mmCIF file of C-alpha atoms in Angstrom:
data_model
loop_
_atom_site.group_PDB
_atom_site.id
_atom_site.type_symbol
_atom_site.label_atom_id
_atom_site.label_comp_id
_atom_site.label_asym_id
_atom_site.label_seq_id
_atom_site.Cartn_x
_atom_site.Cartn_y
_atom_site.Cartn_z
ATOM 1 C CA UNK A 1373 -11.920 -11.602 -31.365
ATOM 2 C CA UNK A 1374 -8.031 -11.460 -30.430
ATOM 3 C CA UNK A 1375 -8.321 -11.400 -26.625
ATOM 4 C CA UNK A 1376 -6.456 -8.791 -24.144
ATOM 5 C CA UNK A 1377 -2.586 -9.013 -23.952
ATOM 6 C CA UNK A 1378 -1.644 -8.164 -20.301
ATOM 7 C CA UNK A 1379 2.127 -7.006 -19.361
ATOM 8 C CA UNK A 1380 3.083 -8.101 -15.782
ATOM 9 C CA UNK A 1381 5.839 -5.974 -14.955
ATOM 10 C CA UNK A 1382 7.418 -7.655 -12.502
ATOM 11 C CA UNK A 1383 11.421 -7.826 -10.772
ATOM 12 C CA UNK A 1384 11.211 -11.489 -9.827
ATOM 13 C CA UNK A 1385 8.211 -14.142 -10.496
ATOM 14 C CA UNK A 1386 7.301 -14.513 -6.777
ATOM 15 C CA UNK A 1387 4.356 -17.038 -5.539
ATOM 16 C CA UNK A 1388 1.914 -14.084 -6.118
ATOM 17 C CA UNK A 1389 3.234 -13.648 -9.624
ATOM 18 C CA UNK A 1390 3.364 -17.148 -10.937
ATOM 19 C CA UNK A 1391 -0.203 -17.749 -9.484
ATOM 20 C CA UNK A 1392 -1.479 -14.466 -11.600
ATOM 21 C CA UNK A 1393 0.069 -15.768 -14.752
ATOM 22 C CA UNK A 1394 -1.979 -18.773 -14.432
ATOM 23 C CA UNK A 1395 -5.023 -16.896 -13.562
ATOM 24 C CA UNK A 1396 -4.694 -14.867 -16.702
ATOM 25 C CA UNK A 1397 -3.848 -17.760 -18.856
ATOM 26 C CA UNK A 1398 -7.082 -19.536 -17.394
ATOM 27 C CA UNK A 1399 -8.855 -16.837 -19.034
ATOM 28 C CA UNK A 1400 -7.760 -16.920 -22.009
ATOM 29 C CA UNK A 1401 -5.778 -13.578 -21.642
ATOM 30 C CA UNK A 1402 -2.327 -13.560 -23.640
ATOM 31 C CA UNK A 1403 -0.517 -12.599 -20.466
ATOM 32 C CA UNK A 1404 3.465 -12.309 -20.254
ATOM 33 C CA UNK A 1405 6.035 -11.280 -17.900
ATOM 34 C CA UNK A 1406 8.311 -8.481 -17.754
ATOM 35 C CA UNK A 1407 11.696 -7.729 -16.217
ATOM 36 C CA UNK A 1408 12.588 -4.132 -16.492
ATOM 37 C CA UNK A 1409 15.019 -4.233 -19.593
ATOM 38 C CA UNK A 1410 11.978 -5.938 -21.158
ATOM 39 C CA UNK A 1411 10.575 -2.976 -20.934
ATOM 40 C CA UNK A 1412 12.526 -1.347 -23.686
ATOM 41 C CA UNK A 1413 11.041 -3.143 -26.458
ATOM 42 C CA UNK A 1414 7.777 -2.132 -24.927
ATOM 43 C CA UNK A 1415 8.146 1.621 -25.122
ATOM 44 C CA UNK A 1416 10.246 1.737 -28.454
ATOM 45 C CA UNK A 1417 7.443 0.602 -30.489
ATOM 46 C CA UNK A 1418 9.312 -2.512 -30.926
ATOM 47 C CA UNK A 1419 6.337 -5.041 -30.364
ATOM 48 C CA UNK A 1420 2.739 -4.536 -30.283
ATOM 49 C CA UNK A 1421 1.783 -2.704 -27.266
ATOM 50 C CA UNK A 1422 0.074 -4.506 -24.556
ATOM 51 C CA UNK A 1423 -3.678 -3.739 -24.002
ATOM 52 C CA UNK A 1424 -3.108 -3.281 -19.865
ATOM 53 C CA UNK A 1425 0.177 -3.638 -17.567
ATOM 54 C CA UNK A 1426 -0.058 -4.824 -14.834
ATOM 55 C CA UNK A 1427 2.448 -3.323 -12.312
ATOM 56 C CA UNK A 1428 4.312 -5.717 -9.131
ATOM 57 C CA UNK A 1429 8.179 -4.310 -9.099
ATOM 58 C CA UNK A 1430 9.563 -4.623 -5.530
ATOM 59 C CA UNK A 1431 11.276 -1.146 -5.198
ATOM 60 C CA UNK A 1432 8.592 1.521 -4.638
ATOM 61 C CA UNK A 1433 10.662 4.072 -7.143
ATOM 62 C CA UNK A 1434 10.919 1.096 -10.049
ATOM 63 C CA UNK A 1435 7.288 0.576 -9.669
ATOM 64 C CA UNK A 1436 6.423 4.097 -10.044
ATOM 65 C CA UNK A 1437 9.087 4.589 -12.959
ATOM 66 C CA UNK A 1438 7.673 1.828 -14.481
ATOM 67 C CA UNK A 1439 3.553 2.930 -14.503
ATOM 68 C CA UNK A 1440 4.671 6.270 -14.997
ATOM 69 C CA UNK A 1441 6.457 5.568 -18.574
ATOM 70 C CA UNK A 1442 4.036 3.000 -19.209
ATOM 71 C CA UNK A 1443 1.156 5.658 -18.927
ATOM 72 C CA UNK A 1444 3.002 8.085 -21.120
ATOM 73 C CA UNK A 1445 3.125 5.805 -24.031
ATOM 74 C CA UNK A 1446 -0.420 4.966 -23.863
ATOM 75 C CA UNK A 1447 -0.487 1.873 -21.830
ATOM 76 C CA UNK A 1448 -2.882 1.791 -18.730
ATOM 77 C CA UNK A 1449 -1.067 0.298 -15.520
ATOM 78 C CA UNK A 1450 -2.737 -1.137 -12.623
ATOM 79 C CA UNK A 1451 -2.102 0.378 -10.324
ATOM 80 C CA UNK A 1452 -1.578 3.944 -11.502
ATOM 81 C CA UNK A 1453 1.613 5.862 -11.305
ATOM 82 C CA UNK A 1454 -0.298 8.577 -9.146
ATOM 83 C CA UNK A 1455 -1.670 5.713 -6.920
ATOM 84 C CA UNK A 1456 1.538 3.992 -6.853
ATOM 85 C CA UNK A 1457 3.575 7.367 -6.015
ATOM 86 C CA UNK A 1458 1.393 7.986 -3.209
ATOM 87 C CA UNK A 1459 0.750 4.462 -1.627
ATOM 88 C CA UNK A 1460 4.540 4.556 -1.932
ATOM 89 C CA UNK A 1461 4.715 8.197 0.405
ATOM 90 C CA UNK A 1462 2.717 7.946 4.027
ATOM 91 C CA UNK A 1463 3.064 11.573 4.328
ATOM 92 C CA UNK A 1464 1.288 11.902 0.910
ATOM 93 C CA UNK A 1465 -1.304 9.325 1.836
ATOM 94 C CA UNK A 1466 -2.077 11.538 5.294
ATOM 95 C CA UNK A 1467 -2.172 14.672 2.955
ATOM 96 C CA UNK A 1468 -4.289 13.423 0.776
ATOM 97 C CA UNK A 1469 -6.575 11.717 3.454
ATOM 98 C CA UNK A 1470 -6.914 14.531 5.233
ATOM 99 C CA UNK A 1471 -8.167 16.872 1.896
ATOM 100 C CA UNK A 1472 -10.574 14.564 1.444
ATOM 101 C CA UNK A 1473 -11.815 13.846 5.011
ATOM 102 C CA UNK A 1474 -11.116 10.122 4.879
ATOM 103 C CA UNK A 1475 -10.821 9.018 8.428
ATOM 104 C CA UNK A 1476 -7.009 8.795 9.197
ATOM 105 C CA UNK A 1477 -4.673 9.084 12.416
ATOM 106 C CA UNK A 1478 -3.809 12.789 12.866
ATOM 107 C CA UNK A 1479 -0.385 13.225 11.076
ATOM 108 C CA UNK A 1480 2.113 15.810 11.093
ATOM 109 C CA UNK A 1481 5.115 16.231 9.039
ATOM 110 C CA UNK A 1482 8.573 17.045 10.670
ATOM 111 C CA UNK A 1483 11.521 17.745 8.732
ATOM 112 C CA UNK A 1484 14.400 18.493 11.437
ATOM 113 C CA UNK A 1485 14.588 16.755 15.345
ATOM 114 C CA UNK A 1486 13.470 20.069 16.749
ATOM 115 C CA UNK A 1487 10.239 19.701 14.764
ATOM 116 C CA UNK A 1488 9.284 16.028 15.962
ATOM 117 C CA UNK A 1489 10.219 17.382 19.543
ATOM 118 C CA UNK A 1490 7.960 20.656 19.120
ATOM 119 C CA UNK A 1491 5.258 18.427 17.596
ATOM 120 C CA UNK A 1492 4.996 15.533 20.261
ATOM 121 C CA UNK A 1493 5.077 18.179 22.640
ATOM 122 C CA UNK A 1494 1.801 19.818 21.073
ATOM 123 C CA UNK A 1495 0.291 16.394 20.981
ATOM 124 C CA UNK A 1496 0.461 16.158 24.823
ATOM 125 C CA UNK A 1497 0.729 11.874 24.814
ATOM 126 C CA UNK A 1498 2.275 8.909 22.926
ATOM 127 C CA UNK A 1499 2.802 9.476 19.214
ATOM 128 C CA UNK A 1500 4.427 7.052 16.312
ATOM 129 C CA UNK A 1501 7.439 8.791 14.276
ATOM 130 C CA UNK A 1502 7.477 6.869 11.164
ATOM 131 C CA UNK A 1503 9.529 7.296 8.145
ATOM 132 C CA UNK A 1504 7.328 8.561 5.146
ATOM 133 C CA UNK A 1505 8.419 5.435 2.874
ATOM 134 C CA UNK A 1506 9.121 1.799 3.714
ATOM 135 C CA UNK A 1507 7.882 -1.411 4.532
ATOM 136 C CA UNK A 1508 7.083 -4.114 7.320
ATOM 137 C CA UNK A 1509 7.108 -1.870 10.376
ATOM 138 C CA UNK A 1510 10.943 -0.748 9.560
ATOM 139 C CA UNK A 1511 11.440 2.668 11.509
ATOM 140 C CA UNK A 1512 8.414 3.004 12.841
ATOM 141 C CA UNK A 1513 9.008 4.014 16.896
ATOM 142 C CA UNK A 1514 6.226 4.706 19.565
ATOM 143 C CA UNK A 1515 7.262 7.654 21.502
ATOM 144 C CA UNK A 1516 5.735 7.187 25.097
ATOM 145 C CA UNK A 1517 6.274 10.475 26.324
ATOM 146 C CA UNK A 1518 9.157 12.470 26.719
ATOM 147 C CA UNK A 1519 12.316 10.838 27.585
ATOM 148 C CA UNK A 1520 11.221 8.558 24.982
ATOM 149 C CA UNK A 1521 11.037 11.682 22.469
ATOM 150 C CA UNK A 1522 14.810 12.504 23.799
ATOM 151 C CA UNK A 1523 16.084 9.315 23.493
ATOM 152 C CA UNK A 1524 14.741 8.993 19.885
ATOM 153 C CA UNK A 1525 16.546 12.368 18.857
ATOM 154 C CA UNK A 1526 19.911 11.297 20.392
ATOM 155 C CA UNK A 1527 19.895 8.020 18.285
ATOM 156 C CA UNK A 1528 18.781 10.092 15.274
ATOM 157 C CA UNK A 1529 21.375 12.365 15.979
ATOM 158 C CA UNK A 1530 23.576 9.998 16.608
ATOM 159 C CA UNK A 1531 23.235 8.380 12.531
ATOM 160 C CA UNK A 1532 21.942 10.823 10.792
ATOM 161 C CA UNK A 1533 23.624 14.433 12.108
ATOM 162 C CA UNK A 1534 22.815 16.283 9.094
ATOM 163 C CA UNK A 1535 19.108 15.302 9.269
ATOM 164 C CA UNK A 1536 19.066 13.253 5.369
ATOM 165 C CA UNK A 1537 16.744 10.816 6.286
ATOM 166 C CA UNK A 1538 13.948 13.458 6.916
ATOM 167 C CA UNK A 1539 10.943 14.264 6.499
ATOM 168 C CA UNK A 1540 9.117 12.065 9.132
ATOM 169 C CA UNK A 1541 5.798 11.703 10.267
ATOM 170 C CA UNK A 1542 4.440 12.303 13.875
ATOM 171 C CA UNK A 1543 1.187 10.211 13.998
ATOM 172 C CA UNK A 1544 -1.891 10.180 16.567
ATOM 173 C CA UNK A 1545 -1.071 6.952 18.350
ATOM 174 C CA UNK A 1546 -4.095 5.062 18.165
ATOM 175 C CA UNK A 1547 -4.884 2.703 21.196
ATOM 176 C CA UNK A 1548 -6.165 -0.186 19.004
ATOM 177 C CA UNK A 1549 -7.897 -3.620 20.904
ATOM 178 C CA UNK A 1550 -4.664 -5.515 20.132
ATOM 179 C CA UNK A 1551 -5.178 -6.203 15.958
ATOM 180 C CA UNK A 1552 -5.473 -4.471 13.228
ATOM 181 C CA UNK A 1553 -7.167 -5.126 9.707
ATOM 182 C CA UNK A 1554 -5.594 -5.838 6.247
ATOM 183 C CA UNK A 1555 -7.890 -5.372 4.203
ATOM 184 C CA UNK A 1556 -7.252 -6.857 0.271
ATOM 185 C CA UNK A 1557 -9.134 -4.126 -2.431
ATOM 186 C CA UNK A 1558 -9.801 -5.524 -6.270
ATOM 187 C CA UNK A 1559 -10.817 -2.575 -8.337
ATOM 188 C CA UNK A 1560 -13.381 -1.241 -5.916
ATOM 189 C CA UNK A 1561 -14.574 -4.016 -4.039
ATOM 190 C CA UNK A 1562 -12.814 -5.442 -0.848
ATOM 191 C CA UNK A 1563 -12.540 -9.162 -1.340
ATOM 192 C CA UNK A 1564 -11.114 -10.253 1.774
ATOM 193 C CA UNK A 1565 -10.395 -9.368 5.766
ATOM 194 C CA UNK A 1566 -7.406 -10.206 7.624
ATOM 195 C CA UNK A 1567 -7.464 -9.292 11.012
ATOM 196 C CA UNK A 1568 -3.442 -9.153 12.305
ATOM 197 C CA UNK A 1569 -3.224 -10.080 16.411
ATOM 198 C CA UNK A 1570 0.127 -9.086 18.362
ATOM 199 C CA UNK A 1571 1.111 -8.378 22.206
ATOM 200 C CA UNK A 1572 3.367 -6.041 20.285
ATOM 201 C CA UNK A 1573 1.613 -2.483 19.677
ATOM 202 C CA UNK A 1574 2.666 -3.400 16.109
ATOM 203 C CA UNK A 1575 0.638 -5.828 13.967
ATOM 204 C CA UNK A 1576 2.352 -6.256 11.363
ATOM 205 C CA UNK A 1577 2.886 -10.104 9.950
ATOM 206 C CA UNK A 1578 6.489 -9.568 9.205
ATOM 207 C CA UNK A 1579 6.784 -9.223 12.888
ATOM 208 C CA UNK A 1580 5.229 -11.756 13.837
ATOM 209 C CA UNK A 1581 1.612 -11.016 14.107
ATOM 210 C CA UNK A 1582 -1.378 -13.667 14.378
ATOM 211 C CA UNK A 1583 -3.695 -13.934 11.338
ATOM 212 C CA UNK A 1584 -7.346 -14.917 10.961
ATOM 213 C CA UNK A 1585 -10.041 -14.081 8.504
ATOM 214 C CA UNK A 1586 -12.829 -11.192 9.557
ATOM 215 C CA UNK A 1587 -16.069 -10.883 7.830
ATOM 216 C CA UNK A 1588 -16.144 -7.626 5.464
ATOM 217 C CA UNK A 1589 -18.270 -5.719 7.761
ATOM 218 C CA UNK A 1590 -20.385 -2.779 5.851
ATOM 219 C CA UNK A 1591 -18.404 -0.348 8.131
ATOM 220 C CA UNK A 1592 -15.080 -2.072 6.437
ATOM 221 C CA UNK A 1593 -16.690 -1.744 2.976
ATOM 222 C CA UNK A 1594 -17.441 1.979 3.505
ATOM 223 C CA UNK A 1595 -13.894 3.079 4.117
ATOM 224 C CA UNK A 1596 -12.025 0.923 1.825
ATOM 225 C CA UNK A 1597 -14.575 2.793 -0.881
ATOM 226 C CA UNK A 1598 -13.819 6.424 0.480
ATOM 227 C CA UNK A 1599 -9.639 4.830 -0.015
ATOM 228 C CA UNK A 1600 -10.339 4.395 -3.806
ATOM 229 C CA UNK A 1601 -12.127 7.097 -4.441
ATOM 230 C CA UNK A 1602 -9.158 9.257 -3.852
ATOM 231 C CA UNK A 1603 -6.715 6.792 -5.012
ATOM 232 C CA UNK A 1604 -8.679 5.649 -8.277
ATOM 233 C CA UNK A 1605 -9.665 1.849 -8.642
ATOM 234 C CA UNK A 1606 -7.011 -0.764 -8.349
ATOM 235 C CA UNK A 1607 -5.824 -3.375 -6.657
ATOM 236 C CA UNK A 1608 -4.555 -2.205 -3.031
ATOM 237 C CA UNK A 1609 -3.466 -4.048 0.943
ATOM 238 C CA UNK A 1610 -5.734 -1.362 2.767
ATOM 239 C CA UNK A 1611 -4.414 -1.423 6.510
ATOM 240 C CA UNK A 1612 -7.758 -0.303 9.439
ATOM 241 C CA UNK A 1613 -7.035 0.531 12.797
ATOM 242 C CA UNK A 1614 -10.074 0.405 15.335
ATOM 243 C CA UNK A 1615 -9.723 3.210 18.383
ATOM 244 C CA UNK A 1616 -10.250 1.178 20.952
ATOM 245 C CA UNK A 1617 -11.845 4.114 23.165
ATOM 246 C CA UNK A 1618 -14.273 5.382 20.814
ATOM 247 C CA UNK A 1619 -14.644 2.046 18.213
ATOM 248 C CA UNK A 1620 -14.040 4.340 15.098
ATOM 249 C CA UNK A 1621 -12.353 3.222 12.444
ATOM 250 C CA UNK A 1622 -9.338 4.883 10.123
ATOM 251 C CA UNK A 1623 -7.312 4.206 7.643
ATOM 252 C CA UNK A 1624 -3.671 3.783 8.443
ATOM 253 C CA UNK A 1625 -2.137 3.308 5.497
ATOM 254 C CA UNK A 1626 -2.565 1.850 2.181
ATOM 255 C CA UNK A 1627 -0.357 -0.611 0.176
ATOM 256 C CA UNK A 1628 -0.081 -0.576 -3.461
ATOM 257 C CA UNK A 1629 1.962 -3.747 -4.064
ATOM 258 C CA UNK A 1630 0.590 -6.456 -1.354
ATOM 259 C CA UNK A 1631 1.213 -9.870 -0.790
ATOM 260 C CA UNK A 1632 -1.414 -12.561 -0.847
ATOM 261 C CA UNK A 1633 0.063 -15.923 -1.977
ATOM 262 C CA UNK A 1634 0.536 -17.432 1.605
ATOM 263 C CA UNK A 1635 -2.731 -15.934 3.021
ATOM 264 C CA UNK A 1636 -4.585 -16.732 0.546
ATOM 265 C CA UNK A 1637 -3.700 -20.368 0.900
ATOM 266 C CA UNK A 1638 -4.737 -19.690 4.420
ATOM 267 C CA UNK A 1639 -7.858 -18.206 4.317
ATOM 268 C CA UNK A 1640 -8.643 -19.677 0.943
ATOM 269 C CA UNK A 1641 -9.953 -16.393 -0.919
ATOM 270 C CA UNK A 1642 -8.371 -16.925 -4.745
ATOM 271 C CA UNK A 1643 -6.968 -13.120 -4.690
ATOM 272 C CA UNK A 1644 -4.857 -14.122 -7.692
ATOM 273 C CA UNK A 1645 -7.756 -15.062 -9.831
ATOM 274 C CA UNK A 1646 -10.743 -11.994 -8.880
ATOM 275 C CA UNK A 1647 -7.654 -10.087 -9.765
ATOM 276 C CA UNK A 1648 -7.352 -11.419 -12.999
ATOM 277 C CA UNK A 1649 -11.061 -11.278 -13.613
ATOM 278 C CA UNK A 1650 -11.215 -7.854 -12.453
ATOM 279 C CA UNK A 1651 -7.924 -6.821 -15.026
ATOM 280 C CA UNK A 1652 -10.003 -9.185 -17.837
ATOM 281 C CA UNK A 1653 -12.759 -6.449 -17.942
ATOM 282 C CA UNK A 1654 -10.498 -3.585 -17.789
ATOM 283 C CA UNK A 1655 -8.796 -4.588 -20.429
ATOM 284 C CA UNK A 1656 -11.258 -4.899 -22.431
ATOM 285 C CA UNK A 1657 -13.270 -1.596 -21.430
ATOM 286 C CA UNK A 1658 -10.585 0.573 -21.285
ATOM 287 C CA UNK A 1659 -8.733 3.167 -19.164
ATOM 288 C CA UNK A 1660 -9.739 3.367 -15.662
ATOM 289 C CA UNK A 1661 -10.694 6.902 -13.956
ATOM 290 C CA UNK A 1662 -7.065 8.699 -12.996
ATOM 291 C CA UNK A 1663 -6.471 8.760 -9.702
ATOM 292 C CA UNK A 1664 -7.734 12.335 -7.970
#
């Protein structure tokens, strides 16, 4: 039996994607990379189609494009363009959270300065105005109370007068016990814990934060699950917060594209190969569930 050909869409062979080629390779998987004008011998019909695609463009729009027209001509990406499109969208992901009652910072969107004013003011204490796409922390502000509110309008004001860069989220600020969780998802199952340690009320690595490995705790298990089952299976970065008054956990956000080749040399999980083990038997049982 011919084995699985994988397509790893990719816009640069980074650690993470070098170490997956391997891993696929190591399983006997005819596994091959793909820059985006690659691509076009892929959907003319130009070369046998690939049996799975595996998606890890940088931009959040390419990676959607790319799933999306993948999916159209019959090719099943991991992750999905639906899953992509919303891990890609916050305000989507707090939508969709909410729908489905998956535990999840109270979010609000605002689409003009008077909004996030009128908002913050209904919330009554600190909130966290975040833009609804980007990465490592960029944009994201804690709003104290309400000269901090002001003086986050007069600098928005100040660079963006006619209001582009909106909509925005005003988020719950969660009082966390000084870390958060990154949690790494393959298919369903979460196969490592990262627990992220800053004196900033941020925790994210690209700002510096500490990093150690957490057990999976059943509690941790329970809401990646309730994650993926609106999202559909994958392979996801699935960022907990812990209120520190009440000990609840939520789901802050969820990353469809994460990073794992220097943890993983840190806290010695081999990411890079359960992932290819876990694209192995998609690929050769078929499509995976859509996402909802």
């Amino acid at each position: 039996m011919t084995e699985p050909r994988v397509l790893l869409s990719v816009t640069m062979l980074r650690p993470e994607e070098k170490a997956l080629l391997a891993a696929f390779r190591a399983r006997g998987l005819r596994a091959e990379p793909a820059l985006r004008p690659d691509l076009a011998a892929v959907l003319s019909d130009r070369q046998d189609p690939p049996d799975l695609a595996l998606v890890r463009n940088l931009s959040h729009a390419e990676a959607a494009s790319v799933a999306r027209r993948l999916e159209h001509a019959g090719i099943p990406a991991v992750n999905s363009a639906a899953a992509i499109e919303i891990c890609n969208d916050k305000g989507l992901q707090a939508l969709l959270f909410a729908r489905h009652g998956v535990p999840h910072p109270a979010s609000r969107h605002a689409f003009s300065v008077e909004q996030v004013r009128e908002l913050a003011t209904e919330a009554g204490g600190p909130v966290v105005v975040k833009p609804v796409s980007g990465s490592w922390g960029r944009g994201v502000t804690l709003l104290p109370d309400r000269d901090g509110v002001e003086a986050w309008i007069g600098g928005r004001e100040s660079v963006d007068a006619a209001g582009r860069s909106f909509p925005v989220l005003v988020q719950e600020y969660v009082d966390k016990p000084g870390h958060d969780l990154r949690v790494v998802v393959v298919g369903r199952t979460p196969v490592v814990a990262i627990e992220r340690a800053s004196d900033d009320w941020r925790t994210n690595t690209h700002l510096g934060a500490r990093v150690r490995r957490v057990e999976v705790t059943p509690a941790v298990e329970r809401l990646c699950a309730r994650a993926v089952d609106v999202l559909g299976d994958g392979f996801y970065g699935v960022d907990l917060i812990e209120d520190a008054r009440t000990g609840e956990l939520k789901v802050l956000e969820v990353n469809a594209n994460p990073e794992f080749a220097r943890s993983a040399a840190r806290h010695g999980v081999p990411v890079a190969e359960l992932l290819a083990d876990y694209l192995a038997d998609r690929a050769h049982r078929g499509p995976a569930p859509l996402a909802a």
